[in-house]
């Protein structure tokens, strides 16, 4: 099923664990790594195709994941002629994709690369969110970068408070131990405490919702493209 410009509708999946690391799959019998992806069948919505591909490629069901976000528009890449069947050249140009950001709420052992008789991957691992794109086939790298960049704003944010204040310790107790405190939002810090590179304080990150998400159907979801 191609659109009028020769692009096949497709979905891509960025699957996170609880550390915001991403599922990185090694394509069967190759040295290239990629995210799960697959075509949208006739009559399917992108979301239905995403859940089907999620099971076919990594063995997960909807109850194993939380849907965090999706790209607002189609992201396209063209496939070089050498990768296209001769009888399709001139008609098929490449893929147009909706990308989904999911978080695994199940366990690593729920993953199954042999969920079907036609596996796509023969190995997998968790990797930092900004994966090394030099191991991705060259013509897909631009789309990967666009998808990762657009969806990065929706990465689940982890509570930082207990990294600096021990659980149950009152701010006054910390003041008595360490002297004067700095205030950042509603969080008190000793002057000698340094933040990790690039870190910032959010007094209540679990309740912080970007303004652009408040009007969406549910948190983190962008409206469907038509």
PDB file of C-alpha atoms in Angstrom, residues 4-212:
ATOM      1  CA  UNK A   4       0.524   8.903  -4.247  1.00  0.00           C
ATOM      2  CA  UNK A   5       4.189   9.875  -3.770  1.00  0.00           C
ATOM      3  CA  UNK A   6       5.419   6.290  -3.518  1.00  0.00           C
ATOM      4  CA  UNK A   7       5.879   6.071   0.263  1.00  0.00           C
ATOM      5  CA  UNK A   8       4.635   3.112   2.275  1.00  0.00           C
ATOM      6  CA  UNK A   9       2.929   3.957   5.624  1.00  0.00           C
ATOM      7  CA  UNK A  10       4.966   2.569   8.484  1.00  0.00           C
ATOM      8  CA  UNK A  11       5.360   2.805  12.261  1.00  0.00           C
ATOM      9  CA  UNK A  12       8.528   3.026  14.353  1.00  0.00           C
ATOM     10  CA  UNK A  13       8.830   2.179  18.042  1.00  0.00           C
ATOM     11  CA  UNK A  14      11.164   3.644  20.667  1.00  0.00           C
ATOM     12  CA  UNK A  15      10.802   1.391  23.710  1.00  0.00           C
ATOM     13  CA  UNK A  16      12.119   2.661  27.065  1.00  0.00           C
ATOM     14  CA  UNK A  17      12.951   0.842  30.259  1.00  0.00           C
ATOM     15  CA  UNK A  18      12.612   2.448  33.700  1.00  0.00           C
ATOM     16  CA  UNK A  19      16.035   4.110  33.278  1.00  0.00           C
ATOM     17  CA  UNK A  20      14.980   5.757  29.994  1.00  0.00           C
ATOM     18  CA  UNK A  21      17.291   3.466  28.072  1.00  0.00           C
ATOM     19  CA  UNK A  22      16.027   2.322  24.689  1.00  0.00           C
ATOM     20  CA  UNK A  23      15.540  -1.128  23.196  1.00  0.00           C
ATOM     21  CA  UNK A  24      18.173  -1.649  20.525  1.00  0.00           C
ATOM     22  CA  UNK A  25      17.680  -4.661  18.236  1.00  0.00           C
ATOM     23  CA  UNK A  26      20.259  -6.331  15.993  1.00  0.00           C
ATOM     24  CA  UNK A  27      18.740  -7.250  12.646  1.00  0.00           C
ATOM     25  CA  UNK A  28      18.869 -10.976  12.090  1.00  0.00           C
ATOM     26  CA  UNK A  29      22.041 -12.188  10.362  1.00  0.00           C
ATOM     27  CA  UNK A  30      23.432  -8.653   9.925  1.00  0.00           C
ATOM     28  CA  UNK A  31      25.660  -6.243  11.827  1.00  0.00           C
ATOM     29  CA  UNK A  32      23.138  -3.380  11.825  1.00  0.00           C
ATOM     30  CA  UNK A  33      21.041  -2.291  14.805  1.00  0.00           C
ATOM     31  CA  UNK A  34      17.712  -0.528  14.776  1.00  0.00           C
ATOM     32  CA  UNK A  35      14.427   0.165  16.559  1.00  0.00           C
ATOM     33  CA  UNK A  36      11.386  -2.035  15.908  1.00  0.00           C
ATOM     34  CA  UNK A  37       9.373  -0.870  12.915  1.00  0.00           C
ATOM     35  CA  UNK A  38       6.953  -2.222  10.335  1.00  0.00           C
ATOM     36  CA  UNK A  39       4.333  -1.446   7.720  1.00  0.00           C
ATOM     37  CA  UNK A  40       0.723  -0.431   8.316  1.00  0.00           C
ATOM     38  CA  UNK A  41      -1.647  -2.934   6.742  1.00  0.00           C
ATOM     39  CA  UNK A  42      -4.734  -1.866   4.834  1.00  0.00           C
ATOM     40  CA  UNK A  43      -7.537  -1.057   7.277  1.00  0.00           C
ATOM     41  CA  UNK A  44      -5.184  -0.596  10.255  1.00  0.00           C
ATOM     42  CA  UNK A  45      -4.668   2.608  12.200  1.00  0.00           C
ATOM     43  CA  UNK A  46      -1.058   3.533  13.008  1.00  0.00           C
ATOM     44  CA  UNK A  47      -1.670   2.630  16.655  1.00  0.00           C
ATOM     45  CA  UNK A  48      -3.061  -0.805  15.769  1.00  0.00           C
ATOM     46  CA  UNK A  49      -0.079  -1.435  13.515  1.00  0.00           C
ATOM     47  CA  UNK A  50       2.287  -0.340  16.279  1.00  0.00           C
ATOM     48  CA  UNK A  51       0.884  -2.848  18.790  1.00  0.00           C
ATOM     49  CA  UNK A  52       0.920  -5.621  16.166  1.00  0.00           C
ATOM     50  CA  UNK A  53       4.541  -4.915  15.282  1.00  0.00           C
ATOM     51  CA  UNK A  54       5.439  -4.658  18.975  1.00  0.00           C
ATOM     52  CA  UNK A  55       4.291  -8.240  19.469  1.00  0.00           C
ATOM     53  CA  UNK A  56       5.634  -9.628  16.206  1.00  0.00           C
ATOM     54  CA  UNK A  57       9.117  -8.158  16.632  1.00  0.00           C
ATOM     55  CA  UNK A  58       9.728  -8.163  20.403  1.00  0.00           C
ATOM     56  CA  UNK A  59       6.932 -10.323  21.819  1.00  0.00           C
ATOM     57  CA  UNK A  60       5.234  -7.668  23.954  1.00  0.00           C
ATOM     58  CA  UNK A  61       1.493  -7.079  24.430  1.00  0.00           C
ATOM     59  CA  UNK A  62      -0.292  -3.757  25.195  1.00  0.00           C
ATOM     60  CA  UNK A  63      -0.389  -4.582  28.919  1.00  0.00           C
ATOM     61  CA  UNK A  64       3.423  -4.721  28.974  1.00  0.00           C
ATOM     62  CA  UNK A  65       3.867  -1.059  27.959  1.00  0.00           C
ATOM     63  CA  UNK A  66       2.672   2.472  28.603  1.00  0.00           C
ATOM     64  CA  UNK A  67       2.027   4.699  25.601  1.00  0.00           C
ATOM     65  CA  UNK A  68       3.921   7.940  26.254  1.00  0.00           C
ATOM     66  CA  UNK A  69       3.854   9.941  23.005  1.00  0.00           C
ATOM     67  CA  UNK A  70       3.946   9.853  19.213  1.00  0.00           C
ATOM     68  CA  UNK A  71       5.283  12.112  16.488  1.00  0.00           C
ATOM     69  CA  UNK A  72       2.808  14.679  15.225  1.00  0.00           C
ATOM     70  CA  UNK A  73       3.452  14.133  11.523  1.00  0.00           C
ATOM     71  CA  UNK A  74       4.845  11.536   9.138  1.00  0.00           C
ATOM     72  CA  UNK A  75       8.633  11.314   8.972  1.00  0.00           C
ATOM     73  CA  UNK A  76       9.922  10.145   5.591  1.00  0.00           C
ATOM     74  CA  UNK A  77      13.035   8.485   4.250  1.00  0.00           C
ATOM     75  CA  UNK A  78      13.869   7.355   0.736  1.00  0.00           C
ATOM     76  CA  UNK A  79      15.328   3.927   0.031  1.00  0.00           C
ATOM     77  CA  UNK A  80      18.243   3.728  -2.433  1.00  0.00           C
ATOM     78  CA  UNK A  81      17.500   1.840  -5.650  1.00  0.00           C
ATOM     79  CA  UNK A  82      19.906  -0.978  -4.754  1.00  0.00           C
ATOM     80  CA  UNK A  83      17.592  -1.954  -1.857  1.00  0.00           C
ATOM     81  CA  UNK A  84      14.408  -1.916  -3.973  1.00  0.00           C
ATOM     82  CA  UNK A  85      13.161  -4.866  -6.026  1.00  0.00           C
ATOM     83  CA  UNK A  86      13.491  -4.177  -9.727  1.00  0.00           C
ATOM     84  CA  UNK A  87       9.776  -4.554 -10.357  1.00  0.00           C
ATOM     85  CA  UNK A  88       9.038  -1.892  -7.702  1.00  0.00           C
ATOM     86  CA  UNK A  89      11.509   0.737  -8.908  1.00  0.00           C
ATOM     87  CA  UNK A  90       9.838   3.863 -10.145  1.00  0.00           C
ATOM     88  CA  UNK A  91       6.808   3.237  -7.928  1.00  0.00           C
ATOM     89  CA  UNK A  92       8.234   2.652  -4.447  1.00  0.00           C
ATOM     90  CA  UNK A  93      10.367   5.480  -3.002  1.00  0.00           C
ATOM     91  CA  UNK A  94      10.576   4.716   0.701  1.00  0.00           C
ATOM     92  CA  UNK A  95       8.760   4.849   4.024  1.00  0.00           C
ATOM     93  CA  UNK A  96       6.675   7.446   5.811  1.00  0.00           C
ATOM     94  CA  UNK A  97       6.530   6.752   9.515  1.00  0.00           C
ATOM     95  CA  UNK A  98       4.672   7.649  12.674  1.00  0.00           C
ATOM     96  CA  UNK A  99       6.985   7.061  15.639  1.00  0.00           C
ATOM     97  CA  UNK A 100       5.755   5.974  19.077  1.00  0.00           C
ATOM     98  CA  UNK A 101       7.471   6.358  22.435  1.00  0.00           C
ATOM     99  CA  UNK A 102       6.589   3.520  24.812  1.00  0.00           C
ATOM    100  CA  UNK A 103       7.748   2.652  28.312  1.00  0.00           C
ATOM    101  CA  UNK A 104       8.091  -0.955  29.412  1.00  0.00           C
ATOM    102  CA  UNK A 105       6.028  -1.581  32.556  1.00  0.00           C
ATOM    103  CA  UNK A 106       6.569  -5.332  32.373  1.00  0.00           C
ATOM    104  CA  UNK A 107       9.899  -7.112  32.777  1.00  0.00           C
ATOM    105  CA  UNK A 108      12.889  -7.793  30.581  1.00  0.00           C
ATOM    106  CA  UNK A 109      11.918 -11.463  30.493  1.00  0.00           C
ATOM    107  CA  UNK A 110       8.642 -10.500  28.762  1.00  0.00           C
ATOM    108  CA  UNK A 111      10.670  -9.663  25.648  1.00  0.00           C
ATOM    109  CA  UNK A 112      10.676 -12.482  23.095  1.00  0.00           C
ATOM    110  CA  UNK A 113      12.444 -12.193  19.748  1.00  0.00           C
ATOM    111  CA  UNK A 114      10.911 -15.502  18.632  1.00  0.00           C
ATOM    112  CA  UNK A 115       7.254 -14.557  19.045  1.00  0.00           C
ATOM    113  CA  UNK A 116       6.631 -15.406  15.359  1.00  0.00           C
ATOM    114  CA  UNK A 117       8.136 -17.744  12.774  1.00  0.00           C
ATOM    115  CA  UNK A 118       9.760 -14.788  11.005  1.00  0.00           C
ATOM    116  CA  UNK A 119      11.951 -12.981  13.574  1.00  0.00           C
ATOM    117  CA  UNK A 120      13.391  -9.570  12.744  1.00  0.00           C
ATOM    118  CA  UNK A 121      16.130  -9.546  15.424  1.00  0.00           C
ATOM    119  CA  UNK A 122      18.597 -12.098  16.732  1.00  0.00           C
ATOM    120  CA  UNK A 123      19.950 -10.017  19.641  1.00  0.00           C
ATOM    121  CA  UNK A 124      18.948  -7.004  21.693  1.00  0.00           C
ATOM    122  CA  UNK A 125      20.188  -4.739  24.484  1.00  0.00           C
ATOM    123  CA  UNK A 126      19.302  -1.578  26.380  1.00  0.00           C
ATOM    124  CA  UNK A 127      21.182   1.524  25.272  1.00  0.00           C
ATOM    125  CA  UNK A 128      21.348   5.162  26.285  1.00  0.00           C
ATOM    126  CA  UNK A 129      18.579   7.215  24.670  1.00  0.00           C
ATOM    127  CA  UNK A 130      20.902   8.914  22.161  1.00  0.00           C
ATOM    128  CA  UNK A 131      21.942   5.753  20.367  1.00  0.00           C
ATOM    129  CA  UNK A 132      24.991   5.715  18.059  1.00  0.00           C
ATOM    130  CA  UNK A 133      23.448   6.262  14.641  1.00  0.00           C
ATOM    131  CA  UNK A 134      26.554   5.100  12.783  1.00  0.00           C
ATOM    132  CA  UNK A 135      25.373   1.504  13.302  1.00  0.00           C
ATOM    133  CA  UNK A 136      22.013   2.311  11.642  1.00  0.00           C
ATOM    134  CA  UNK A 137      21.740   1.819   7.882  1.00  0.00           C
ATOM    135  CA  UNK A 138      22.667   5.192   6.411  1.00  0.00           C
ATOM    136  CA  UNK A 139      19.387   6.120   4.713  1.00  0.00           C
ATOM    137  CA  UNK A 140      17.440   5.785   8.002  1.00  0.00           C
ATOM    138  CA  UNK A 141      19.704   7.950  10.153  1.00  0.00           C
ATOM    139  CA  UNK A 142      17.974  11.258   9.442  1.00  0.00           C
ATOM    140  CA  UNK A 143      14.566   9.922  10.459  1.00  0.00           C
ATOM    141  CA  UNK A 144      16.017   8.368  13.617  1.00  0.00           C
ATOM    142  CA  UNK A 145      17.524  11.693  14.603  1.00  0.00           C
ATOM    143  CA  UNK A 146      14.244  13.537  13.953  1.00  0.00           C
ATOM    144  CA  UNK A 147      12.174  10.992  15.909  1.00  0.00           C
ATOM    145  CA  UNK A 148      14.547  10.921  18.889  1.00  0.00           C
ATOM    146  CA  UNK A 149      14.707  14.721  18.973  1.00  0.00           C
ATOM    147  CA  UNK A 150      10.934  15.263  18.754  1.00  0.00           C
ATOM    148  CA  UNK A 151      10.096  12.637  21.371  1.00  0.00           C
ATOM    149  CA  UNK A 152      12.891  13.503  23.831  1.00  0.00           C
ATOM    150  CA  UNK A 153      10.686  16.175  25.469  1.00  0.00           C
ATOM    151  CA  UNK A 154       8.291  13.448  26.623  1.00  0.00           C
ATOM    152  CA  UNK A 155      10.862  11.265  28.373  1.00  0.00           C
ATOM    153  CA  UNK A 156       9.541  10.306  31.831  1.00  0.00           C
ATOM    154  CA  UNK A 157      11.192  12.419  34.505  1.00  0.00           C
ATOM    155  CA  UNK A 158      12.508  10.766  37.630  1.00  0.00           C
ATOM    156  CA  UNK A 159      12.209  12.139  41.163  1.00  0.00           C
ATOM    157  CA  UNK A 160      15.516  13.734  42.141  1.00  0.00           C
ATOM    158  CA  UNK A 161      14.743  14.715  45.720  1.00  0.00           C
ATOM    159  CA  UNK A 162      16.085  11.662  47.533  1.00  0.00           C
ATOM    160  CA  UNK A 163      19.401  11.934  45.760  1.00  0.00           C
ATOM    161  CA  UNK A 164      20.119  15.017  47.876  1.00  0.00           C
ATOM    162  CA  UNK A 165      17.869  14.684  50.943  1.00  0.00           C
ATOM    163  CA  UNK A 166      17.656  11.329  52.683  1.00  0.00           C
ATOM    164  CA  UNK A 167      14.138   9.965  52.893  1.00  0.00           C
ATOM    165  CA  UNK A 168      12.352  11.245  55.990  1.00  0.00           C
ATOM    166  CA  UNK A 169      14.954  13.898  56.816  1.00  0.00           C
ATOM    167  CA  UNK A 170      13.508  17.329  57.458  1.00  0.00           C
ATOM    168  CA  UNK A 171      15.090  20.364  55.848  1.00  0.00           C
ATOM    169  CA  UNK A 172      15.779  21.799  59.332  1.00  0.00           C
ATOM    170  CA  UNK A 173      17.751  18.642  60.215  1.00  0.00           C
ATOM    171  CA  UNK A 174      19.881  19.128  57.138  1.00  0.00           C
ATOM    172  CA  UNK A 175      20.443  22.768  58.016  1.00  0.00           C
ATOM    173  CA  UNK A 176      21.681  21.751  61.463  1.00  0.00           C
ATOM    174  CA  UNK A 177      24.104  19.278  59.923  1.00  0.00           C
ATOM    175  CA  UNK A 178      25.353  21.341  57.031  1.00  0.00           C
ATOM    176  CA  UNK A 179      24.708  24.991  57.843  1.00  0.00           C
ATOM    177  CA  UNK A 180      22.903  27.524  55.587  1.00  0.00           C
ATOM    178  CA  UNK A 181      20.772  26.217  52.763  1.00  0.00           C
ATOM    179  CA  UNK A 182      20.008  27.386  49.227  1.00  0.00           C
ATOM    180  CA  UNK A 183      16.377  27.284  48.109  1.00  0.00           C
ATOM    181  CA  UNK A 184      15.530  26.008  44.618  1.00  0.00           C
ATOM    182  CA  UNK A 185      11.757  26.018  44.201  1.00  0.00           C
ATOM    183  CA  UNK A 186      10.553  24.255  47.349  1.00  0.00           C
ATOM    184  CA  UNK A 187      13.752  22.166  47.635  1.00  0.00           C
ATOM    185  CA  UNK A 188      16.525  23.103  50.080  1.00  0.00           C
ATOM    186  CA  UNK A 189      20.135  22.317  49.255  1.00  0.00           C
ATOM    187  CA  UNK A 190      23.420  22.640  51.078  1.00  0.00           C
ATOM    188  CA  UNK A 191      25.724  25.196  49.419  1.00  0.00           C
ATOM    189  CA  UNK A 192      28.314  22.455  48.845  1.00  0.00           C
ATOM    190  CA  UNK A 193      25.957  20.158  46.940  1.00  0.00           C
ATOM    191  CA  UNK A 194      26.598  20.244  43.196  1.00  0.00           C
ATOM    192  CA  UNK A 195      24.123  19.185  40.547  1.00  0.00           C
ATOM    193  CA  UNK A 196      25.122  16.659  37.899  1.00  0.00           C
ATOM    194  CA  UNK A 197      25.994  18.229  34.518  1.00  0.00           C
ATOM    195  CA  UNK A 198      22.883  19.535  32.798  1.00  0.00           C
ATOM    196  CA  UNK A 199      20.635  18.877  35.803  1.00  0.00           C
ATOM    197  CA  UNK A 200      17.987  21.289  37.049  1.00  0.00           C
ATOM    198  CA  UNK A 201      15.607  21.246  39.967  1.00  0.00           C
ATOM    199  CA  UNK A 202      11.905  20.568  39.638  1.00  0.00           C
ATOM    200  CA  UNK A 203      10.140  20.629  43.013  1.00  0.00           C
ATOM    201  CA  UNK A 204       7.462  18.207  41.840  1.00  0.00           C
ATOM    202  CA  UNK A 205       8.423  16.679  38.482  1.00  0.00           C
ATOM    203  CA  UNK A 206       5.597  14.152  38.553  1.00  0.00           C
ATOM    204  CA  UNK A 207       3.014  16.935  38.390  1.00  0.00           C
ATOM    205  CA  UNK A 208       4.793  19.119  35.855  1.00  0.00           C
ATOM    206  CA  UNK A 209       2.941  18.942  32.542  1.00  0.00           C
ATOM    207  CA  UNK A 210       4.202  20.984  29.574  1.00  0.00           C
ATOM    208  CA  UNK A 211       1.630  23.504  28.416  1.00  0.00           C
ATOM    209  CA  UNK A 212       1.496  21.978  24.952  1.00  0.00           C
TER     210      UNK A 212
END
